[in-house]
PDB file of C-alpha atoms in Angstrom:
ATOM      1  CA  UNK A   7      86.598 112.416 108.973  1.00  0.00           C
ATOM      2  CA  UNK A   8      86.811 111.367 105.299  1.00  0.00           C
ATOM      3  CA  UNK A   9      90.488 110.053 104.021  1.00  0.00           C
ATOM      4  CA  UNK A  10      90.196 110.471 100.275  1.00  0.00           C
ATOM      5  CA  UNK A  11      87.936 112.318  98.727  1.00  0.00           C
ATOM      6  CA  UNK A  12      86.809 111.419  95.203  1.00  0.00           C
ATOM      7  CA  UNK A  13      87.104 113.495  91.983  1.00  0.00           C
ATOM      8  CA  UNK A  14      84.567 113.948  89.843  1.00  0.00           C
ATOM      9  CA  UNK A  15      81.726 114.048  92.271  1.00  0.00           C
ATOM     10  CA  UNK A  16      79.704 112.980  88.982  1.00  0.00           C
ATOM     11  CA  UNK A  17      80.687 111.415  85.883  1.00  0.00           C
ATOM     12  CA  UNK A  18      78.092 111.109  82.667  1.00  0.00           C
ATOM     13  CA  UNK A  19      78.921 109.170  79.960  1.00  0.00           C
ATOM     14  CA  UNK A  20      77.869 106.684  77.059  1.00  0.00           C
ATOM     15  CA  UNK A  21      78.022 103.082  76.823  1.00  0.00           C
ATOM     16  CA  UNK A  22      81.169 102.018  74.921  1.00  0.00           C
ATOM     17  CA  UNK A  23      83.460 105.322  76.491  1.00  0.00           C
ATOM     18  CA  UNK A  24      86.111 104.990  79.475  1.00  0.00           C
ATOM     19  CA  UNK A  25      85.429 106.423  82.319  1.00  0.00           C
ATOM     20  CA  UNK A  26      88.159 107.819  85.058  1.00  0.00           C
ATOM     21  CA  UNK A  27      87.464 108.852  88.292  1.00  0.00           C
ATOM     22  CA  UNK A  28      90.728 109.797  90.716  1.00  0.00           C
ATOM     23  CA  UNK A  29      90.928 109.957  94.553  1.00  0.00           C
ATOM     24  CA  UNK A  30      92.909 111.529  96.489  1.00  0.00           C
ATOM     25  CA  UNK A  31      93.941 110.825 100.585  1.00  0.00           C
ATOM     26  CA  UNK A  32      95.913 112.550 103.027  1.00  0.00           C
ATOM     27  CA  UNK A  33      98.239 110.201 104.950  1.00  0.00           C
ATOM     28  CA  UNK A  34     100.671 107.442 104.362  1.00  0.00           C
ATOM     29  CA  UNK A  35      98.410 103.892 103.778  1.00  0.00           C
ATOM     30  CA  UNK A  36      98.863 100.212 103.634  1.00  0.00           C
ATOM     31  CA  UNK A  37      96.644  99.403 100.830  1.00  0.00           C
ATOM     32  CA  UNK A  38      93.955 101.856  98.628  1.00  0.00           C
ATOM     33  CA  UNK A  39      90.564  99.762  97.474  1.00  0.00           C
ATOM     34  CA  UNK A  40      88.136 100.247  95.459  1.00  0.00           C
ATOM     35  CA  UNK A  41      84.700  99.620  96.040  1.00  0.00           C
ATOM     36  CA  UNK A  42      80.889 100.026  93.859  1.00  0.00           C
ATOM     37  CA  UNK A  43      77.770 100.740  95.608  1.00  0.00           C
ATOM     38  CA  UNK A  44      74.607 100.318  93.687  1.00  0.00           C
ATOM     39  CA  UNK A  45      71.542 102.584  94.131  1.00  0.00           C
ATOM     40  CA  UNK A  46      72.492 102.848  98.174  1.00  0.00           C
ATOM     41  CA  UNK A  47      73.211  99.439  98.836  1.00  0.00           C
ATOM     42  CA  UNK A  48      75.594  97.707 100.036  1.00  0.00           C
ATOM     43  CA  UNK A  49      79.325  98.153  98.659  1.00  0.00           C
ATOM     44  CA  UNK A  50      80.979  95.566  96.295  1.00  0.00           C
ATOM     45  CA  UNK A  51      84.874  95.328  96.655  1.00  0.00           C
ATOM     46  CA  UNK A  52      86.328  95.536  93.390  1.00  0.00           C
ATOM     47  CA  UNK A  53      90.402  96.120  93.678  1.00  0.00           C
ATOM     48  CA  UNK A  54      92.896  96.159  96.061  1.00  0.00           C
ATOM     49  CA  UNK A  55      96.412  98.048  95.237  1.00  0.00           C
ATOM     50  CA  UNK A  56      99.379  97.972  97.874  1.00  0.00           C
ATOM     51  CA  UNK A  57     101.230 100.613  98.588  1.00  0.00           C
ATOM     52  CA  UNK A  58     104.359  99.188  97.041  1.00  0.00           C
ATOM     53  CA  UNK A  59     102.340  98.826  93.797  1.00  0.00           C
ATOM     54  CA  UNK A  60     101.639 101.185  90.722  1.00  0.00           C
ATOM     55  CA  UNK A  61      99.228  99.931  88.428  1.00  0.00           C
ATOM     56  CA  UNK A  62      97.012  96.970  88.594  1.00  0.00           C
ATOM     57  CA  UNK A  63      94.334  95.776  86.260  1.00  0.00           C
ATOM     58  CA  UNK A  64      91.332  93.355  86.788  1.00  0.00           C
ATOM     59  CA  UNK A  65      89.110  92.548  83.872  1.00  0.00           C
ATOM     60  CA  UNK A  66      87.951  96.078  82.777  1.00  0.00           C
ATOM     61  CA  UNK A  67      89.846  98.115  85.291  1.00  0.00           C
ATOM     62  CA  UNK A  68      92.820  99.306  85.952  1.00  0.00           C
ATOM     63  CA  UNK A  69      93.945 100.832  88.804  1.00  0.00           C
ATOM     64  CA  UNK A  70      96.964 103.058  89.444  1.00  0.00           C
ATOM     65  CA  UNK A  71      98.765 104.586  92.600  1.00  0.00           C
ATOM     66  CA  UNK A  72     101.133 107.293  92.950  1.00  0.00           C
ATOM     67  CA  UNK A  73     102.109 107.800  96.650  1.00  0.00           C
ATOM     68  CA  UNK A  74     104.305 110.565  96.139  1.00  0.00           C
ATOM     69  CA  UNK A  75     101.120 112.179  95.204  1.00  0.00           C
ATOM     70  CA  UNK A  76      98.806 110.597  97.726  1.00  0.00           C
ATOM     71  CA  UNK A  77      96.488 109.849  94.758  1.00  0.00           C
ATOM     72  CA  UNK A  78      94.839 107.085  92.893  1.00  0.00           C
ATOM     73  CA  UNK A  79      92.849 106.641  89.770  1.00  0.00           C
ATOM     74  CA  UNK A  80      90.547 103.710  88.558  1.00  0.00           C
ATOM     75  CA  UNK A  81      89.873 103.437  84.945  1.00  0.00           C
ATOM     76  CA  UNK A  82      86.755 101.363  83.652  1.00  0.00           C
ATOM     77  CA  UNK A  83      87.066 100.606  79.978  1.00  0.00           C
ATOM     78  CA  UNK A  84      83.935 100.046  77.596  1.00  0.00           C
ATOM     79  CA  UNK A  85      81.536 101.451  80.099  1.00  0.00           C
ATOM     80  CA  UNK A  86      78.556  99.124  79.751  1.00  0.00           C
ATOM     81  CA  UNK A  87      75.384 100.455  81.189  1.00  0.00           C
ATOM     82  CA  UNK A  88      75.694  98.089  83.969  1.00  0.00           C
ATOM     83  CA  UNK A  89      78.596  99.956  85.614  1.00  0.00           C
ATOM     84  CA  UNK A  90      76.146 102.898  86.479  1.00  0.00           C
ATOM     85  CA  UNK A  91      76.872 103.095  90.366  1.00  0.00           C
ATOM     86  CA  UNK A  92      78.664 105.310  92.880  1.00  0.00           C
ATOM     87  CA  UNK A  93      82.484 104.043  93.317  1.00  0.00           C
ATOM     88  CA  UNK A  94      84.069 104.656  96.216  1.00  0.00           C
ATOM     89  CA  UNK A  95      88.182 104.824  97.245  1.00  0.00           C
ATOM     90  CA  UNK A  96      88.972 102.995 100.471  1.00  0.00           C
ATOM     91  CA  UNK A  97      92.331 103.518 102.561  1.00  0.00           C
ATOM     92  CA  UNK A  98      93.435 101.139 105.539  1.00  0.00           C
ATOM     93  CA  UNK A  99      96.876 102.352 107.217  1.00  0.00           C
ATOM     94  CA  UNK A 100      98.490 101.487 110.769  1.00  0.00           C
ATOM     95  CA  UNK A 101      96.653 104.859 112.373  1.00  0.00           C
ATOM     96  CA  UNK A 102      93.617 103.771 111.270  1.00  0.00           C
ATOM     97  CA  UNK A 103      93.799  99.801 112.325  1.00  0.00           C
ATOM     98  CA  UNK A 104      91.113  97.797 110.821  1.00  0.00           C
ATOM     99  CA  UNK A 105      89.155 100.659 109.987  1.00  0.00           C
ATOM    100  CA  UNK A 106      88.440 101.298 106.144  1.00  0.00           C
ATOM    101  CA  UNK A 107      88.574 105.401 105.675  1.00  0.00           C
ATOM    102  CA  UNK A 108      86.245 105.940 102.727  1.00  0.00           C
ATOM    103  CA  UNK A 109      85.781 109.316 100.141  1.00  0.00           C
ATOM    104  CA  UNK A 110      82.234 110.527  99.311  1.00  0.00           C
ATOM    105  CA  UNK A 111      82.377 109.128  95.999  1.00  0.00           C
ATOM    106  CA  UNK A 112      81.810 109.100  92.145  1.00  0.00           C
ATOM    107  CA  UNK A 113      78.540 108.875  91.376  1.00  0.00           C
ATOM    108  CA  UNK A 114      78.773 107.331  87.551  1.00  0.00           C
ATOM    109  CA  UNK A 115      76.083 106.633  84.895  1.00  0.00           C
ATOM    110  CA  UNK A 116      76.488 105.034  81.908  1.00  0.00           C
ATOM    111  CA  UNK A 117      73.529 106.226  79.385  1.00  0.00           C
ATOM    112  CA  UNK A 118      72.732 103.325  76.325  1.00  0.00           C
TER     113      UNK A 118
ATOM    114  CA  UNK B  20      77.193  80.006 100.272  1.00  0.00           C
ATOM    115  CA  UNK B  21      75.265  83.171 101.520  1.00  0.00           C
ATOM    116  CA  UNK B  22      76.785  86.601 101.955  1.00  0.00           C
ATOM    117  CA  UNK B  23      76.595  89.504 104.600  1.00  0.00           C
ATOM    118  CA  UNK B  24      72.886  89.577 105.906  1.00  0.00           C
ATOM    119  CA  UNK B  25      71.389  92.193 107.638  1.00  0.00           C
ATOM    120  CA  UNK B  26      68.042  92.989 108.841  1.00  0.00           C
ATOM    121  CA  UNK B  27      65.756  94.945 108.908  1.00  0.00           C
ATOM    122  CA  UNK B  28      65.825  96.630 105.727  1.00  0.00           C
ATOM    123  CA  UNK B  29      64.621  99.627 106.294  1.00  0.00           C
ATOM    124  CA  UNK B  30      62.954 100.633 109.977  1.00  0.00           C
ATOM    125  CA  UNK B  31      61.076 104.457 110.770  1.00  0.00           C
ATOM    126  CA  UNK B  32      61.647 105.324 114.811  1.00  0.00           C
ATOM    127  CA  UNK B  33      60.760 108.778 116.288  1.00  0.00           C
ATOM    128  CA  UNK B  34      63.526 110.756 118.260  1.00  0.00           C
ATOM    129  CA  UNK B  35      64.474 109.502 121.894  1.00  0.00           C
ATOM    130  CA  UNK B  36      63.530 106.035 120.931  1.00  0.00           C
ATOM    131  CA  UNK B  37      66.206 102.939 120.989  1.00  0.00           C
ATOM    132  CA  UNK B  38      67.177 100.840 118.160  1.00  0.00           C
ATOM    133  CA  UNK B  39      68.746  97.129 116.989  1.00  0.00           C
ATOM    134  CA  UNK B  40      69.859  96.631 114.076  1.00  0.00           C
ATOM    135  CA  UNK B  41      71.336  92.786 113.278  1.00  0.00           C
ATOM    136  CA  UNK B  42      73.870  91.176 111.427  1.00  0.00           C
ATOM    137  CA  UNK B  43      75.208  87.949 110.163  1.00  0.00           C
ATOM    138  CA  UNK B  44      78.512  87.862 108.603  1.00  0.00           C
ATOM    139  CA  UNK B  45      79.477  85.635 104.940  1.00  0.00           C
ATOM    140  CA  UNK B  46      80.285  81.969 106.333  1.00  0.00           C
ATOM    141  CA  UNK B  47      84.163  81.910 106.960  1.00  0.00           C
ATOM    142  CA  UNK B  48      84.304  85.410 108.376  1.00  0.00           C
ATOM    143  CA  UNK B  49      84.956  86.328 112.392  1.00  0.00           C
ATOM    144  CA  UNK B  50      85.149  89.979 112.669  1.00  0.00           C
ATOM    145  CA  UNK B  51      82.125  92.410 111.816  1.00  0.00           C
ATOM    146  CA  UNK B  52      81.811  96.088 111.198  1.00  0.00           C
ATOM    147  CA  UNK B  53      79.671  98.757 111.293  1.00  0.00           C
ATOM    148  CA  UNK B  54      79.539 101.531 109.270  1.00  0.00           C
ATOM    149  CA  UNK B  55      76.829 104.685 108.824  1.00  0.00           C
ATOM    150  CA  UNK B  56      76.671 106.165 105.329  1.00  0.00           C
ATOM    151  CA  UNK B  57      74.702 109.597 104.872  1.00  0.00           C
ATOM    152  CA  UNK B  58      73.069 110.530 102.333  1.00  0.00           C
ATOM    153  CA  UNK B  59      75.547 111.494 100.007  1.00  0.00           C
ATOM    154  CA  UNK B  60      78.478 110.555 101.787  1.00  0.00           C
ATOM    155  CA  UNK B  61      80.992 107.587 102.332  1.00  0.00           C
ATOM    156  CA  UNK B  62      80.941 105.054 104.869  1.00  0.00           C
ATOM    157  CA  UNK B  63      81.792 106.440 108.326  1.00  0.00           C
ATOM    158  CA  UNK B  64      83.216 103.628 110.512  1.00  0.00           C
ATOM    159  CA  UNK B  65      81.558 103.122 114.074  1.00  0.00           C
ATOM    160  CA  UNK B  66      83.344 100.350 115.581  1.00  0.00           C
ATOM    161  CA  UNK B  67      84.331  96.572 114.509  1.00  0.00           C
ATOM    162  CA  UNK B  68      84.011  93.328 116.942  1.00  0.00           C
ATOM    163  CA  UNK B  69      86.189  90.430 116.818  1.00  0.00           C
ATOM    164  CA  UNK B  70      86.072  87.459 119.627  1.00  0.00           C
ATOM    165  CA  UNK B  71      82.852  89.145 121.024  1.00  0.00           C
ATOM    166  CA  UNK B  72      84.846  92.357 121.787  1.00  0.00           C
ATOM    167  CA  UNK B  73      84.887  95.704 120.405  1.00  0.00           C
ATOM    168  CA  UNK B  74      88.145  95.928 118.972  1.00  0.00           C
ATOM    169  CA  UNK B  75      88.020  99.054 117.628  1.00  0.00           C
ATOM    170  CA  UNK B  76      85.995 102.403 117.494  1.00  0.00           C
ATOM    171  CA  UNK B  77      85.071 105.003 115.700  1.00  0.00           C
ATOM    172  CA  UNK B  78      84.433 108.694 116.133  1.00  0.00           C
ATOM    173  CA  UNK B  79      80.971 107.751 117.457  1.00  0.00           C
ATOM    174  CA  UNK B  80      79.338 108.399 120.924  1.00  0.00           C
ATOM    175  CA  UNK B  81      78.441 106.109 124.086  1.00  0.00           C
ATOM    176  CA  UNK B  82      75.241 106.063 122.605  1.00  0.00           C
ATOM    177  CA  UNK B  83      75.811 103.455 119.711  1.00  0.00           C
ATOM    178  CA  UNK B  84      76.551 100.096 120.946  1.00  0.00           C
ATOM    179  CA  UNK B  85      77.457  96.469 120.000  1.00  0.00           C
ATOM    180  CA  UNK B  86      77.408  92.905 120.461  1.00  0.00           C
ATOM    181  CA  UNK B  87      78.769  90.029 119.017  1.00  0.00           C
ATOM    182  CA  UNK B  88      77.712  86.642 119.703  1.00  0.00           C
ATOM    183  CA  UNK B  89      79.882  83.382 119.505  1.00  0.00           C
ATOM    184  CA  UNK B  90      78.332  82.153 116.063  1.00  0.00           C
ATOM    185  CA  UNK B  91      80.031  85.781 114.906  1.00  0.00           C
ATOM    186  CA  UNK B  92      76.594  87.339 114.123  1.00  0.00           C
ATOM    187  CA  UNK B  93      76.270  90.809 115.757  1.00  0.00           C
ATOM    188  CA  UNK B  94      73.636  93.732 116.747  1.00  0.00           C
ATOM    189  CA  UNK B  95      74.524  97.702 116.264  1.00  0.00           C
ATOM    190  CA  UNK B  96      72.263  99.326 119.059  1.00  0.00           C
ATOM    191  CA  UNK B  97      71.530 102.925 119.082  1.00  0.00           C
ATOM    192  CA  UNK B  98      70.039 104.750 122.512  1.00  0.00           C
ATOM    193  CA  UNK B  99      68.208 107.848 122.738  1.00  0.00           C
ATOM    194  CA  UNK B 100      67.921 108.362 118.544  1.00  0.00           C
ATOM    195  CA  UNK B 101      68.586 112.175 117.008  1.00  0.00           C
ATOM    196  CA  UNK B 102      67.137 112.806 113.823  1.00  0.00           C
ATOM    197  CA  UNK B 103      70.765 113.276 112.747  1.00  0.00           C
ATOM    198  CA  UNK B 104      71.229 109.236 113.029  1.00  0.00           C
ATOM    199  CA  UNK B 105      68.992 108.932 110.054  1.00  0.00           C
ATOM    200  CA  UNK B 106      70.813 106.497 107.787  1.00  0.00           C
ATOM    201  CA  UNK B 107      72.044 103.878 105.798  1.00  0.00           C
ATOM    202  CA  UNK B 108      74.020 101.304 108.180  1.00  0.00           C
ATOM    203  CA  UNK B 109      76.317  98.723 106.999  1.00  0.00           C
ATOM    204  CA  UNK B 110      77.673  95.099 108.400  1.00  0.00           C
ATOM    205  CA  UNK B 111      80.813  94.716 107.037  1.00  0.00           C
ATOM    206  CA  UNK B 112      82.425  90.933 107.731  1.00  0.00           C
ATOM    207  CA  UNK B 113      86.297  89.896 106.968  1.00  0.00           C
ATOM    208  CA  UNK B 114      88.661  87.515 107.943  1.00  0.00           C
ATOM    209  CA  UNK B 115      91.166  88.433 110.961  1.00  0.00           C
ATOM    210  CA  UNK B 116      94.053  86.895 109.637  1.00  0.00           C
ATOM    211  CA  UNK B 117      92.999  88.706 105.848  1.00  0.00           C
ATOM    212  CA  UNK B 118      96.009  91.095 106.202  1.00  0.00           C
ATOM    213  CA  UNK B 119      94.737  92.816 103.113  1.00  0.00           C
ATOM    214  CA  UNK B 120      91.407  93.914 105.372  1.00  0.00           C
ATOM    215  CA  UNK B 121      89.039  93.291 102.674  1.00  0.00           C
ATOM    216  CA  UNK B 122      85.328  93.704 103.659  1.00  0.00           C
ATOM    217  CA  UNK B 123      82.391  92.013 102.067  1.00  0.00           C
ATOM    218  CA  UNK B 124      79.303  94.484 102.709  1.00  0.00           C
ATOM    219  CA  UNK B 125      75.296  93.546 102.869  1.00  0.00           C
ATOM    220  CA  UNK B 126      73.067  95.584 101.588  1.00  0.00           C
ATOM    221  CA  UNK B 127      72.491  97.834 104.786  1.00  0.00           C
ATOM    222  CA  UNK B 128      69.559  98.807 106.834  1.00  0.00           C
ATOM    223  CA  UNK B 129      68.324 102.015 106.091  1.00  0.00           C
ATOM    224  CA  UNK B 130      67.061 103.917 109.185  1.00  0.00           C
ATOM    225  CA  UNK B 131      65.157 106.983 109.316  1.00  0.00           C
ATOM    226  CA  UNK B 132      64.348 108.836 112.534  1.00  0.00           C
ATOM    227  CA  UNK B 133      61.272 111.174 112.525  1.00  0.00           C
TER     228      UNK B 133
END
C-alpha cells in the first residue's frame, strides 16, 4: 500500500513561477525524500529531510517537514521548463526496513 | 563511472509465460531493489537482496523471484505472467551501511503482458 500520497495530482504552470506540491504519509518515519521521474523513467533522488529536521533547501528547492502533521512540502523556485516531470515523496521508517514507501505523485509541467 | 543498468528496455510476453529481467547496480553499491510502478502510480517495492539473499520482501507473491550474484548484479524473475504484471520495473542500488537508504534508480524495464 502507498505511504504518502501526493497533492496536487497535477500541477500546470509557466516558466519563471514556483511551484508547490505537498505530501502527506500516515506513520511515524526516519527520513521523507524526494525523488523526479522523467517521462516514466527511472527516478532521480533529489532531497533527503530527517525527521528531526524542518526545512531544508538545495539549489532551487526547499523542502519542509512538519511531523506533527505527517506532511511535507517541496517548493521549486523559477520553474524552468526543464523541471517538467512527475515528483514523487518517499518515506523509509523502522516498520518498513529498507523499503522506500512511495505516493502516486505530482505530475508537473512547466509551459515556456 | 556508470549508473544503475538494466536490461531489457522494454520486453512484450503473452500470459502464462516466464520472465528475467537483469540488473547491474552503480559501482560502489551492494544491495539491489526491485520495484514495479503502474501506470500512474508510485513505486511498489517487491523485495531487495543484499549478500546474495533476499533481505527483504514486499507484498508480492511466490511467483516473482530473485537472484543476486557475487559481483552484486541481480535478475527479478516472474513465473506464470498475468496481464496485471504489465509494468514499469525498477533496479534500485544503495549502499548497506548508507543509513540514510538513498537509492539511485535506472531507467526501468518496461514490461507488457498480452
Amino acid at each position: 500500500s502507498q505511504q504518502g500520497e501526493e497533492d496536487p495530482q497535477a500541477l500546470s504552470i509557466q516558466e519563471g513561477e514556483n511551484a508547490t506540491m505537498n505530501c502527506s504519509y500516515k506513520t511515524s518515519i526516519n527520513n521523507l525524500q524526494w525523488y523526479r521521474q522523467n517521462s516514466g523513467r527511472g527516478l532521480v533522488h533529489l532531497i533527503l529531510i530527517r525527521s528531526n529536521e524542518r526545512e531544508k533547501h538545495s539549489g532551487r528547492l526547499r523542502v519542509t517537514l512538519d511531523t506533527s502533521k505527517k506532511s511535507s512540502s517541496l517548493l521549486i523556485t523559477a520553474s524552468r521548463a526543464a523541471d517538467t516531470a512527475s515528483y514523487f515523496c518517499a518515506t523509509a521508517n523502522s516498520n518498513s526496513g529498507y523499503a522506500l514507501n512511495f505516493g502516486k505523485g505530482t505530475s508537473l509541467l512547466v509551459t515556456p | 563511472d556508470a549508473g544503475v543498468t538494466q536490461s531489457p528496455t522494454h520486453l512484450i510476453k503473452t500470459r502464462g509465460q516466464q520472465v528475467t529481467l537483469r540488473c547491474s547496480p552503480k559501482s560502489g553499491h551492494d544491495t539491489v531493489s526491485w520495484y514495479q510502478q503502474a501506470l500512474g502510480q508510485g513505486p511498489q517495492f517487491i523485495f531487495q537482496y543484499y549478500e546474495e539473499e533476499e533481505r527483504q520482501r514486499g507484498n508480492f507473491p511466490d511467483r516473482f523471484s530473485g537472484h543476486q550474484y557475487p559481483n552484486y548484479s541481480s535478475e527479478l524473475n516472474v513465473n506464470a505472467l498475468l496481464l496485471g504484471d504489465s509494468a514499469l520495473y525498477l533496479c534500485a542500488s544503495g549502499e548497506r551501511e548508507h543509513r540514510k537508504n538513498i537509492q539511485y534508480f535506472g531507467a526501468g524495464t518496461r514490461l507488457s503482458v498480452l
